Amino acid sequence: MAPPTDPVRAALDRAAAGGRLEDADALLLLERAPLVPLGRAARAVSRRLHPEGFRTYVVDRNINYSNVCDSYCKFCGFYRVKGEAEAYVLSKEEIRAKVGELKALGGTQVLLQGGTHPDLPMEWYEDLVRFFKSLDIHLHGFSPPEIQKMAEVTGLPVRTVIRRLRDAGLDSIPGGGAEILVDRVREIVSPHKIRTEPWLEVMREAHGLGLKTSATMMFGHRETLADRVEHLRRLRDLQDGTGGFTAFIPWAFQPTHAMARMEAAGAHDYLRTLAVSRLYLQNVPNIQSSWVTMGPKVGQLALHFGANDMGSLMLEENVVSTAGVRFRMGVAELRRVIEDAGYRPAQRDFFYRPLEAQPAPGAEAAVGAGA
Amino acid sequence: MAPATPDAEVEALAVRVEEGGPVTLPEAARLCAGDVLVLGELADGMRRRVRGEGATLVRVEVLGWADAPAAAGPEPADEIRIEGAVPEGATPADLAATLSRAAAAFPGIPPRAIRPAEVGPLARAAGLTDRLLLARLADAGLATLAHPRPGDDPGATREGLLAAHGAEMATDAPVGFATRFTAESLAALLLSLRDLPGAAGRFRCAVPLPASLPEESPLTATTGLEDLRVFACARLLLPAAVRVAAEAAAVGPKLAAAALSFGADTLAGALTLPTERTTPATAERPRPFNADRARLLLAECGRPPSPPPPFPARTA
């Protein structure tokens, strides 16, 4: 049989079979691949990496320990300047109550994030981490911008900051603050925040110290499609070296604050970007759906466009909500959309291990019985 | 819905239907039970063949029965929609007067009003046949019927559509569905529309209409995959002359945009309201789905917008 001459088809077939996409292929797919064939290829990769008949979600809570931040990102409506009336730092009592609510609902982890606080000392963060760990919960905390800020404020090397947080009990680090890992874009949307190399350095050091992390991409603002590919390439290259990323979460920018006049990416752009991410990042085990920004309907579609996880139940979510995004789903709803997509829903832990008993191998229905 | 039909069989059935071959209800059900991405790819292929690469954009001006129509804004409308329940006790003359006011305010823009299930009761109240009522309203400017709502009686809806066709009025083909539908029920509905006398000539658009609002909980609302299955199957099973329209208000703008890759060739319901330039403190969320947003979504899909074709002229 003659090889396909259509470069889009050739790239899709190569990636679906497990081949590594070149940057030019990824850009071609972003620019030209028809949506549904792209989704089929991404779904094939997802099913090969995850032949199990279940798809997962995590019950966690996004606790923002403080909204004080001096990065002043143009797309953020959540931050407050230190001293403003609405600026806060959560007390331990408030944190204890939030974690108690989370555990009562079967939650297994806290996503702990704040801003880049201008003067909290390292000991404050260590004490915070130790307090969380005293509550017996997986702590998925901070982000590269926050860690770099800690290094700046304390004068400590990034590696030392991460090691001290790890030794205090930090379990893993979220991939927030990535936006687009291209400095030209970061200069436009978040000029006062960590640049690409330092972001990657934080993750490299974290992986080297045994901490797993996730990675994100906020797209649909000032970046080009080529910028998205470069973002993916930086992550893939780092993952080749460290293997420390557990998951990748692409999500669409939500217009707010200084960027309120922009438009959010639609479902087409989201699903296309998600699918290309799955095809390109075959060395990252998990891809999460962003139903919080895209809604339950499109969030569900993600399970057939490369995602294998529905992300978090989000008992609390403050940052995206300030952009006016109001999608909410409970456990029953999350499970319903997963089931309707043709999979068994399974609550998981941070390491994507199902917390529910699964059928023995061989007793599973064949993958491909999805909708 | 777990796919029960092998991809090859789905493809063979789709090819046969598109070529005009007969299809039985069991065969249509087997097609509707296929993998949703396979169905989508087949439907998108058919859409390209019958419609090309563009997409029809339907911009709407929405009026109430009691509204005094404002002057047309800077964005022209492709359709006027008179929405809301018909005022109690309204006579055909009252309805015609509203239609005339709409026509005066928006000359040349076809108005859509009155749900199919409302036709019978209105006609009986006026002592007219369904067909005669619609013929009189058509003479007053009514271009087509409004879309059914969840809860409208299916039999009354069918009768209303048939009456409209009898009055030489083209309508949309409503494809109503609730969550957890079966492949058999979807196939039966689509074949009933396909087999309606004169369907190819009198149906302008097939319009998938979930029996739930897009913002409802997934426990009661249709899911995204269910919606897209209906779009794809509507494209595959209905005559090529019938367009497939994604109504933004019915499925949500996000899903409507996705439907354009699952057989839909029309994005409808874009308001003519200008995009509001607001500060975050006063920004309305979600923003109204307007023509600016619609054009952005079409550009994302690589589908240049085109206006809807004119309503066929009545010969009665």
XYZ file of C-alpha atoms in Angstrom:
687
model
C 0.000 0.000 0.000
C 1.380 3.386 -0.947
C 2.178 5.591 2.008
C -0.263 8.427 2.602
C 0.774 11.602 0.908
C -1.339 13.894 3.073
C 1.079 15.224 5.710
C -1.756 15.674 8.219
C -2.847 12.065 7.812
C 0.751 10.909 7.978
C 1.352 12.805 11.221
C -1.850 11.495 12.765
C -1.085 7.914 11.817
C 2.471 8.162 13.101
C 1.412 9.648 16.413
C -1.504 7.269 16.888
C 0.937 4.396 16.453
C 3.171 5.822 19.161
C 5.596 7.760 17.024
C 7.086 10.987 18.317
C 5.717 14.117 16.703
C 8.150 16.700 15.455
C 7.379 20.325 16.264
C 6.449 20.954 12.640
C 3.962 18.079 12.800
C 2.353 19.451 15.919
C 2.017 22.880 14.371
C 0.570 21.366 11.219
C -2.017 19.488 13.246
C -2.945 22.584 15.225
C -3.338 24.538 12.032
C -4.977 22.081 9.709
C -6.058 18.760 11.107
C -9.805 18.153 10.907
C -11.113 18.001 14.428
C -12.630 14.544 14.561
C -9.753 12.586 12.961
C -7.463 14.487 15.323
C -9.625 13.379 18.214
C -9.595 9.765 17.048
C -5.815 9.738 16.912
C -5.542 11.293 20.363
C -8.082 8.870 21.743
C -6.091 5.975 20.308
C -2.997 7.187 22.151
C -4.972 7.700 25.349
C -6.400 4.195 25.142
C -2.999 2.690 24.441
C -1.501 4.450 27.453
C -4.594 3.701 29.535
C -6.146 0.442 28.380
C -7.966 0.134 31.667
C -11.708 0.556 31.365
C -11.910 3.346 33.913
C -11.344 7.077 33.782
C -10.529 9.027 36.848
C -11.191 12.110 38.910
C -9.821 13.385 42.167
C -11.709 14.827 45.098
C -9.651 17.705 46.298
C -9.917 21.276 47.374
C -8.099 24.264 45.994
C -7.104 26.208 49.098
C -5.641 29.621 48.436
C -3.676 30.328 51.595
C -3.292 33.971 50.560
C -4.331 36.251 47.731
C -1.472 38.677 48.299
C 0.613 38.781 45.155
C 3.057 41.125 43.515
C 3.091 39.600 40.026
C 0.099 41.636 38.815
C -0.690 39.282 35.933
C -2.993 40.979 33.461
C -5.329 37.995 33.254
C -5.855 37.572 36.980
C -8.743 38.996 38.952
C -7.878 37.126 42.127
C -4.766 38.825 43.449
C -4.665 41.678 45.927
C -1.817 43.944 46.878
C -0.484 43.546 50.409
C -2.406 45.856 52.681
C -5.527 46.080 50.516
C -8.797 45.612 52.343
C -9.544 42.283 50.618
C -6.019 40.904 51.019
C -5.904 37.882 53.286
C -3.765 35.121 54.669
C -5.749 32.168 55.939
C -5.515 31.254 59.571
C -4.814 27.722 60.719
C -8.327 27.506 62.057
C -9.744 28.315 58.646
C -7.416 25.808 57.030
C -8.326 23.109 59.532
C -12.013 23.668 58.818
C -11.510 23.492 55.067
C -9.491 20.297 55.255
C -12.047 18.795 57.624
C -14.822 19.462 55.138
C -12.724 17.961 52.377
C -11.960 14.759 54.273
C -15.574 14.368 55.342
C -16.464 14.237 51.653
C -13.827 11.616 50.898
C -11.271 14.068 49.591
C -7.697 12.960 49.328
C -5.616 16.007 48.532
C -5.292 19.730 48.865
C -4.170 21.882 45.978
C -2.484 24.673 47.918
C -1.773 27.854 46.057
C -1.269 31.494 46.815
C 0.319 34.453 45.154
C 3.900 35.615 45.099
C 3.874 37.119 48.557
C 6.511 39.846 48.959
C 7.797 39.021 52.417
C 6.643 35.782 54.025
C 9.717 34.011 55.427
C 10.712 30.446 54.646
C 9.794 29.360 58.162
C 6.231 30.494 57.625
C 5.862 28.205 54.623
C 7.523 25.289 56.430
C 5.183 25.758 59.348
C 2.225 25.870 56.963
C 3.295 22.634 55.285
C 3.842 20.885 58.611
C 0.400 22.025 59.713
C -1.209 20.579 56.606
C 0.602 17.301 57.046
C -0.612 17.127 60.640
C -4.091 16.964 59.089
C -3.112 13.793 57.206
C -3.825 14.883 53.648
C -1.758 14.793 50.460
C -0.357 18.280 49.987
C -0.007 19.289 46.318
C 1.289 22.714 46.933
C 2.722 25.955 45.665
C 3.859 26.567 42.113
C 7.067 27.599 40.413
C 6.256 31.319 40.698
C 5.698 30.963 44.437
C 8.806 28.853 44.923
C 10.928 31.299 43.001
C 9.502 34.099 45.131
C 10.431 32.212 48.273
C 13.962 31.907 46.915
C 14.063 35.637 46.176
C 12.740 36.693 49.567
C 14.938 34.301 51.540
C 18.048 34.448 49.394
C 18.103 30.657 49.330
C 18.721 28.623 46.172
C 15.580 27.167 44.576
C 16.828 23.650 45.298
C 17.141 24.448 48.987
C 13.662 25.972 49.114
C 12.147 22.883 47.533
C 14.151 20.523 49.742
C 13.011 22.335 52.878
C 9.399 22.227 51.737
C 9.753 18.535 50.932
C 11.327 17.835 54.286
C 8.489 19.696 55.992
C 6.076 17.347 54.251
C 5.207 18.762 50.829
C 4.122 15.828 48.677
C 4.019 17.274 45.158
C 3.995 20.547 43.243
C 1.289 21.785 40.855
C 2.284 23.071 37.463
C 0.646 26.444 37.824
C 2.030 29.699 36.556
C 3.153 28.099 33.306
C 0.805 30.156 31.111
C 2.859 29.851 27.914
C 6.516 28.897 28.324
C 7.705 31.475 25.840
C 9.228 34.625 27.297
C 7.908 36.879 24.558
C 4.363 35.951 25.600
C 5.099 36.060 29.321
C 6.448 39.583 28.879
C 3.020 40.602 27.567
C 0.612 38.823 29.920
C 2.630 38.490 33.136
C 5.706 40.720 32.920
C 6.494 40.523 36.619
C 6.231 36.764 36.942
C 8.764 33.985 36.599
C 10.237 33.481 33.166
C 10.414 30.207 31.227
C 13.828 28.955 32.287
C 13.298 29.557 36.001
C 9.888 27.829 35.770
C 11.526 24.823 34.214
C 14.353 24.966 36.734
C 11.893 24.710 39.618
C 10.373 21.617 38.078
C 13.761 20.107 37.260
C 14.924 20.566 40.830
C 11.663 19.229 42.222
C 11.890 16.109 40.096
C 15.521 15.707 41.122
C 14.481 15.791 44.767
C 11.888 13.078 44.195
C 8.817 15.261 44.003
C 6.310 14.633 41.261
C 4.630 17.620 39.630
C 1.950 18.424 37.108
C 2.251 20.848 34.197
C -0.277 23.248 32.735
C -0.762 25.484 29.759
C -3.111 28.442 29.697
C -3.731 29.217 26.052
C -5.921 31.371 23.870
C -4.607 34.829 24.728
C -1.530 36.441 23.193
C 0.329 33.375 22.038
C 0.616 31.931 18.563
C 0.068 28.296 17.685
C 3.835 27.980 17.300
C 4.182 29.271 20.856
C 1.890 26.494 22.065
C 4.115 23.953 20.342
C 7.204 25.454 21.920
C 5.503 25.213 25.317
C 4.848 21.531 24.721
C 8.391 20.984 23.533
C 9.899 22.512 26.665
C 7.783 20.184 28.778
C 8.564 17.113 26.699
C 12.258 17.806 26.756
C 12.251 18.177 30.538
C 10.151 15.046 30.922
C 12.626 13.106 28.806
C 15.279 14.001 31.343
C 13.418 13.660 34.618
C 10.154 11.749 34.134
C 8.664 13.780 36.948
C 5.490 15.141 35.360
C 2.430 13.101 36.262
C -0.050 15.028 34.179
C -0.586 17.848 31.740
C -3.585 20.148 31.939
C -4.250 22.529 29.048
C -6.957 25.075 29.740
C -8.426 28.023 27.910
C -7.761 31.551 29.119
C -10.854 33.159 30.645
C -11.101 36.893 29.944
C -10.987 39.046 33.024
C -9.252 41.950 34.622
C -6.959 43.810 32.265
C -7.682 41.263 29.534
C -11.460 41.338 29.920
C -12.076 42.566 26.398
C -10.553 39.479 24.865
C -12.567 36.433 23.904
C -12.147 32.993 25.383
C -11.173 30.119 23.137
C -14.098 28.002 22.036
C -14.606 24.269 22.117
C -12.959 23.737 18.757
C -9.700 25.358 19.818
C -9.782 23.630 23.191
C -10.372 20.131 21.824
C -7.820 20.630 19.088
C -5.178 21.804 21.559
C -6.005 18.997 23.957
C -5.712 16.372 21.230
C -2.407 17.691 19.911
C -1.093 17.802 23.469
C -1.896 14.106 23.904
C -0.224 13.223 20.623
C 2.884 15.300 21.328
C 3.370 14.542 25.020
C 3.316 10.775 24.876
C 5.960 10.736 27.613
C 3.507 12.362 30.070
C 1.209 9.688 31.440
C -1.986 11.637 32.119
C -3.969 14.379 30.409
C -6.708 16.151 32.312
C -9.929 17.596 31.022
C -10.625 21.190 31.969
C -14.346 21.034 32.607
C -14.164 23.961 35.037
C -13.519 26.348 32.153
C -15.207 24.480 29.315
C -18.280 23.150 31.103
C -19.505 19.604 31.587
C -20.518 18.986 27.967
C -17.209 19.892 26.376
C -15.327 18.656 29.425
C -16.795 15.236 28.746
C -15.809 15.372 25.078
C -12.234 15.697 26.267
C -12.325 12.012 27.267
C -12.583 11.219 23.566
C -10.040 13.803 22.503
C -7.061 12.617 24.494
C -7.870 13.167 28.169
C -7.995 10.223 30.548
C -8.885 12.162 33.668
C -11.639 14.581 34.595
C -9.478 16.489 37.014
C -10.770 17.742 40.271
C -14.171 17.846 41.825
C -13.063 21.278 43.051
C -14.799 21.666 46.347
C -13.394 25.166 46.307
C -12.035 27.181 43.444
C -11.441 30.866 43.718
C -9.083 32.002 40.984
C -10.923 31.049 37.796
C -14.195 31.955 39.452
C -13.091 35.576 39.605
C -13.152 35.518 35.801
C -16.838 34.700 36.036
C -16.554 31.027 35.168
C -19.237 29.273 37.181
C -19.263 25.616 36.164
C -19.746 23.240 39.072
C -20.061 19.481 39.230
C -20.503 17.126 42.135
C -19.345 13.520 42.400
C -22.542 12.101 40.942
C -22.321 14.438 37.984
C -18.664 13.713 37.317
C -19.344 9.998 37.466
C -22.330 10.374 35.172
C -20.334 12.093 32.412
C -17.571 9.497 32.663
C -20.043 6.629 32.460
C -21.827 8.191 29.521
C -18.472 8.435 27.793
C -18.253 4.654 28.027
C -15.873 4.248 30.971
C -16.101 3.246 34.592
C -15.631 6.279 36.825
C -12.968 5.907 39.486
C -11.874 8.306 42.186
C -8.092 8.408 42.284
C -5.214 9.635 44.367
C -2.522 12.063 43.267
C -0.578 9.266 41.579
C -3.586 8.336 39.443
C -4.119 5.133 41.329
C -7.809 4.257 41.545
C -9.154 4.283 45.052
C -11.995 1.987 44.088
C -11.636 -1.720 43.538
C -11.317 -2.538 39.869
C -12.184 -5.774 38.023
C -9.340 -8.245 37.716
C -7.353 -8.098 34.479
C -9.101 -10.129 31.856
C -12.443 -9.500 33.439
C -12.532 -5.956 32.049
C -14.711 -5.071 29.097
C -12.528 -4.308 26.088
C -11.511 -0.694 25.787
C -13.190 0.615 22.687
C -16.580 0.088 24.210
C -16.609 3.780 24.930
C -19.237 5.994 23.352
C -24.224 5.025 25.147
C -21.694 2.269 24.492
C -21.141 1.702 20.771
C -22.587 -1.607 19.658
C -21.916 -1.455 15.957
C -18.507 -2.128 14.443
C -16.967 0.836 12.642
C -16.957 -0.896 9.255
C -20.669 -1.621 9.462
C -21.402 1.975 10.460
C -19.416 3.233 7.507
C -21.141 0.886 5.083
C -24.571 1.928 6.334
C -23.705 5.606 6.087
C -22.493 5.225 2.520
C -25.647 3.378 1.520
C -27.909 5.999 3.058
C -26.049 8.875 1.461
C -26.278 7.179 -1.932
C -30.047 7.049 -1.537
C -30.328 3.422 -0.652
C -33.093 2.165 1.585
C -32.540 1.827 5.284
C -34.662 -0.098 7.723
C -35.295 0.925 11.285
C -33.010 -1.788 12.681
C -30.264 -0.674 10.296
C -30.730 2.969 11.229
C -30.577 1.985 14.880
C -27.331 0.134 14.294
C -25.925 3.215 12.634
C -27.026 5.401 15.527
C -25.315 2.986 17.924
C -21.916 3.477 16.344
C -18.846 5.059 17.895
C -19.533 8.768 18.226
C -16.238 9.872 16.670
C -16.739 7.490 13.739
C -20.236 8.906 13.264
C -18.845 12.398 13.550
C -16.181 11.840 10.950
C -18.687 10.328 8.543
C -21.156 13.145 9.141
C -18.473 15.772 8.673
C -17.483 14.150 5.399
C -21.063 14.212 4.197
C -21.426 17.794 5.343
C -18.397 18.802 3.269
C -19.728 17.040 0.205
C -23.182 18.597 0.341
C -22.347 22.039 1.801
C -18.722 22.754 1.151
C -16.344 24.380 3.615
C -18.442 27.294 4.770
C -21.053 27.499 7.482
C -24.333 29.333 7.555
C -24.642 31.898 10.300
C -28.117 32.859 11.433
C -28.252 36.136 13.330
C -31.462 36.719 15.187
C -33.424 39.611 16.565
C -35.641 38.423 19.409
C -38.991 40.061 20.117
C -41.834 39.318 22.470
C -45.433 39.298 21.378
C -46.118 42.465 23.266
C -42.877 44.232 22.409
C -42.859 47.357 20.354
C -40.040 46.473 17.962
C -37.075 48.779 18.210
C -35.403 50.011 15.111
C -32.903 47.696 13.538
C -29.392 47.954 14.996
C -26.094 48.119 13.169
C -25.843 44.331 12.869
C -28.485 43.116 10.429
C -30.583 40.146 11.445
C -31.167 37.099 9.299
C -34.296 36.151 11.173
C -36.787 37.675 13.602
C -37.905 35.403 16.411
C -41.074 36.280 18.225
C -40.743 34.328 21.421
C -42.781 33.661 24.497
C -46.226 32.182 24.899
C -48.867 33.493 22.551
C -50.939 35.967 24.575
C -54.060 34.374 25.972
C -57.097 35.117 23.877
C -55.057 36.437 20.976
C -56.923 36.179 17.704
C -55.378 35.556 14.303
C -55.813 39.236 13.652
C -53.835 40.093 16.794
C -51.046 37.751 15.759
C -51.058 39.133 12.252
C -50.786 42.658 13.635
C -47.671 41.712 15.606
C -46.185 40.125 12.526
C -46.941 43.256 10.535
C -45.236 45.436 13.152
C -42.184 43.187 13.047
C -42.154 43.337 9.260
C -42.366 47.115 9.340
C -39.490 47.402 11.819
C -37.340 44.835 10.052
C -38.335 44.896 6.386
C -37.342 41.850 4.433
C -36.286 39.853 7.489
C -38.362 36.678 7.851
C -40.091 36.258 11.229
C -40.353 32.938 13.041
C -43.126 32.475 15.566
C -45.608 30.021 17.078
C -44.522 26.552 18.091
C -45.973 23.651 16.106
C -47.881 22.371 19.139
C -49.563 25.781 19.524
C -51.044 25.717 16.031
C -53.932 23.346 16.753
C -55.221 25.131 19.872
C -54.941 28.540 18.205
C -56.768 27.318 15.134
C -59.567 25.710 17.140
C -59.997 28.842 19.225
C -60.373 30.851 16.042
C -62.679 28.321 14.415
C -60.193 27.663 11.649
C -58.370 24.656 10.348
C -54.678 24.474 11.236
C -53.733 24.962 7.628
C -55.997 27.958 7.117
C -54.697 29.662 10.259
C -51.131 29.282 9.100
C -51.995 30.411 5.593
C -53.457 33.629 7.008
C -50.442 34.220 9.236
C -48.156 33.489 6.311
C -50.007 36.124 4.329
C -49.289 38.521 7.227
C -45.600 37.708 6.982
C -44.972 34.632 9.105
C -42.052 32.828 7.476
C -41.862 29.702 9.574
C -42.745 28.145 12.907
C -40.776 28.470 16.098
C -38.909 25.499 17.522
C -40.711 23.151 19.919
C -40.001 23.361 23.612
C -39.355 20.470 25.964
C -42.698 19.132 27.028
C -44.533 19.986 23.819
C -46.687 17.067 22.772
C -44.904 15.164 19.976
C -48.168 14.380 18.210
C -49.295 17.984 18.295
C -45.860 19.038 17.097
C -46.078 16.672 14.148
C -49.556 17.911 13.275
C -48.398 21.500 13.444
C -45.495 20.775 11.109
C -47.747 18.975 8.643
C -50.193 21.891 8.721
C -47.377 24.307 7.970
C -46.223 22.207 5.058
C -49.797 22.050 3.837
C -49.870 25.821 3.892
C -46.746 25.802 1.723
C -44.633 26.940 4.654
C -41.176 25.458 5.047
C -40.186 24.599 8.606
C -37.268 23.249 10.533
C -37.240 19.559 11.430
C -37.044 19.463 15.220
C -35.033 16.560 16.568
C -36.057 16.516 20.215
C -34.255 14.201 22.579
C -33.736 13.638 26.276
C -30.769 12.217 28.080
C -30.222 8.469 28.058
C -32.015 8.060 24.748
C -31.552 4.791 22.930
C -30.208 4.273 19.448
C -33.565 2.821 18.503
C -35.502 5.893 19.620
C -33.117 8.224 17.826
C -33.321 6.169 14.647
C -37.110 6.051 14.806
C -37.344 9.818 15.221
C -34.953 10.574 12.380
C -36.653 8.112 10.031
C -40.064 9.563 10.898
C -38.785 12.989 9.880
C -37.083 11.592 6.809
C -40.243 9.797 5.762
C -42.608 12.724 6.365
C -44.275 13.513 3.046
C -42.314 16.115 1.182
C -39.654 16.228 3.881
C -36.810 17.033 1.551
C -38.727 19.955 0.125
C -40.345 21.378 3.240
C -37.726 20.915 5.905
C -35.029 23.602 5.812
C -32.944 22.556 8.776
C -32.816 19.674 11.177
C -32.382 21.175 14.621
C -31.309 18.907 17.486
C -33.166 20.133 20.562
C -32.246 18.620 23.905
C -35.079 18.377 26.393
C -32.860 20.172 28.887
C -31.095 23.478 29.123
C -27.349 23.456 28.499
C -26.631 24.843 31.954
C -28.515 22.078 33.761
C -26.782 19.435 35.818
C -25.374 16.487 33.870
C -27.641 14.314 35.978
C -30.681 15.607 34.109
C -29.279 17.263 31.012
C -28.065 15.640 27.872
C -24.316 15.128 27.784
C -21.969 16.509 25.183
C -21.479 13.118 23.580
C -25.228 12.560 23.415
C -25.694 15.904 21.712
C -23.002 15.229 19.136
C -24.356 11.749 18.417
C -27.691 13.325 17.507
C -26.057 15.905 15.250
C -24.045 13.271 13.428
C -26.971 10.885 12.998
C -29.241 13.692 11.831
C -26.745 14.527 9.107
C -26.304 10.929 8.077
C -29.970 9.919 8.027
C -31.779 12.997 6.776
C -31.895 14.091 3.140
C -28.901 16.037 1.929
C -31.131 19.003 1.076
C -31.958 19.439 4.759
C -29.343 21.490 6.605
C -28.325 20.656 10.155
C -28.393 23.603 12.525
C -26.738 23.981 15.902
C -28.924 26.306 17.982
C -26.674 28.044 20.470
C -29.442 28.494 23.018
C -30.410 24.838 22.885
C -27.021 23.162 23.241
C -24.848 26.039 24.411
C -22.427 27.994 22.238
C -19.465 25.759 23.057
C -21.196 22.555 22.081
C -22.746 24.255 19.061
C -19.274 25.073 17.787
C -18.151 21.477 18.288
C -21.234 20.298 16.407
C -19.922 22.033 13.313
C -17.412 19.179 13.078
C -20.087 16.546 13.673
C -22.359 17.235 10.734
C -23.821 20.658 11.513
C -23.493 23.232 8.760
C -25.388 26.062 10.413
C -24.733 28.006 13.583
C -27.953 29.674 14.645
C -29.182 31.955 17.352
C -26.427 34.567 17.316
C -27.932 37.747 18.729
C -27.501 40.999 16.912
C -26.535 42.677 20.185
C -23.164 44.386 20.000
C -20.417 42.978 22.186
C -20.469 44.961 25.410
C -17.299 46.654 26.364
C -17.478 46.268 30.084
C -15.171 46.326 33.006
C -14.762 43.110 34.994
C -16.956 44.519 37.719
C -19.920 44.875 35.437
C -19.154 42.213 32.861
C -22.084 39.977 32.254
C -21.233 36.307 32.544
C -21.798 34.448 30.455
C -21.663 37.051 27.739
C -24.633 36.935 25.372
C -23.928 34.765 22.375
C -23.838 37.384 19.684
C -22.759 37.611 16.074
C -19.244 38.734 17.012
C -18.764 35.644 19.147
C -20.318 33.458 16.479
C -17.922 34.728 13.842
C -15.004 34.103 16.175
C -16.117 30.512 16.721
C -16.572 29.981 13.001
C -13.093 31.366 12.360
C -11.736 28.939 14.960
C -13.287 26.121 12.968
C -11.974 27.503 9.698
C -15.487 27.907 8.347
C -16.221 31.193 6.573
C -19.753 32.360 7.414
C -22.449 32.813 4.845
C -25.996 34.084 5.224
C -28.880 31.642 5.296
C -30.639 30.901 2.041
C -33.982 32.638 1.549
C -37.154 30.899 2.587
C -38.791 29.162 -0.372
C -41.631 31.182 -1.823
C -45.111 29.964 -1.091
C -47.099 28.903 -4.100
C -50.421 28.455 -2.278
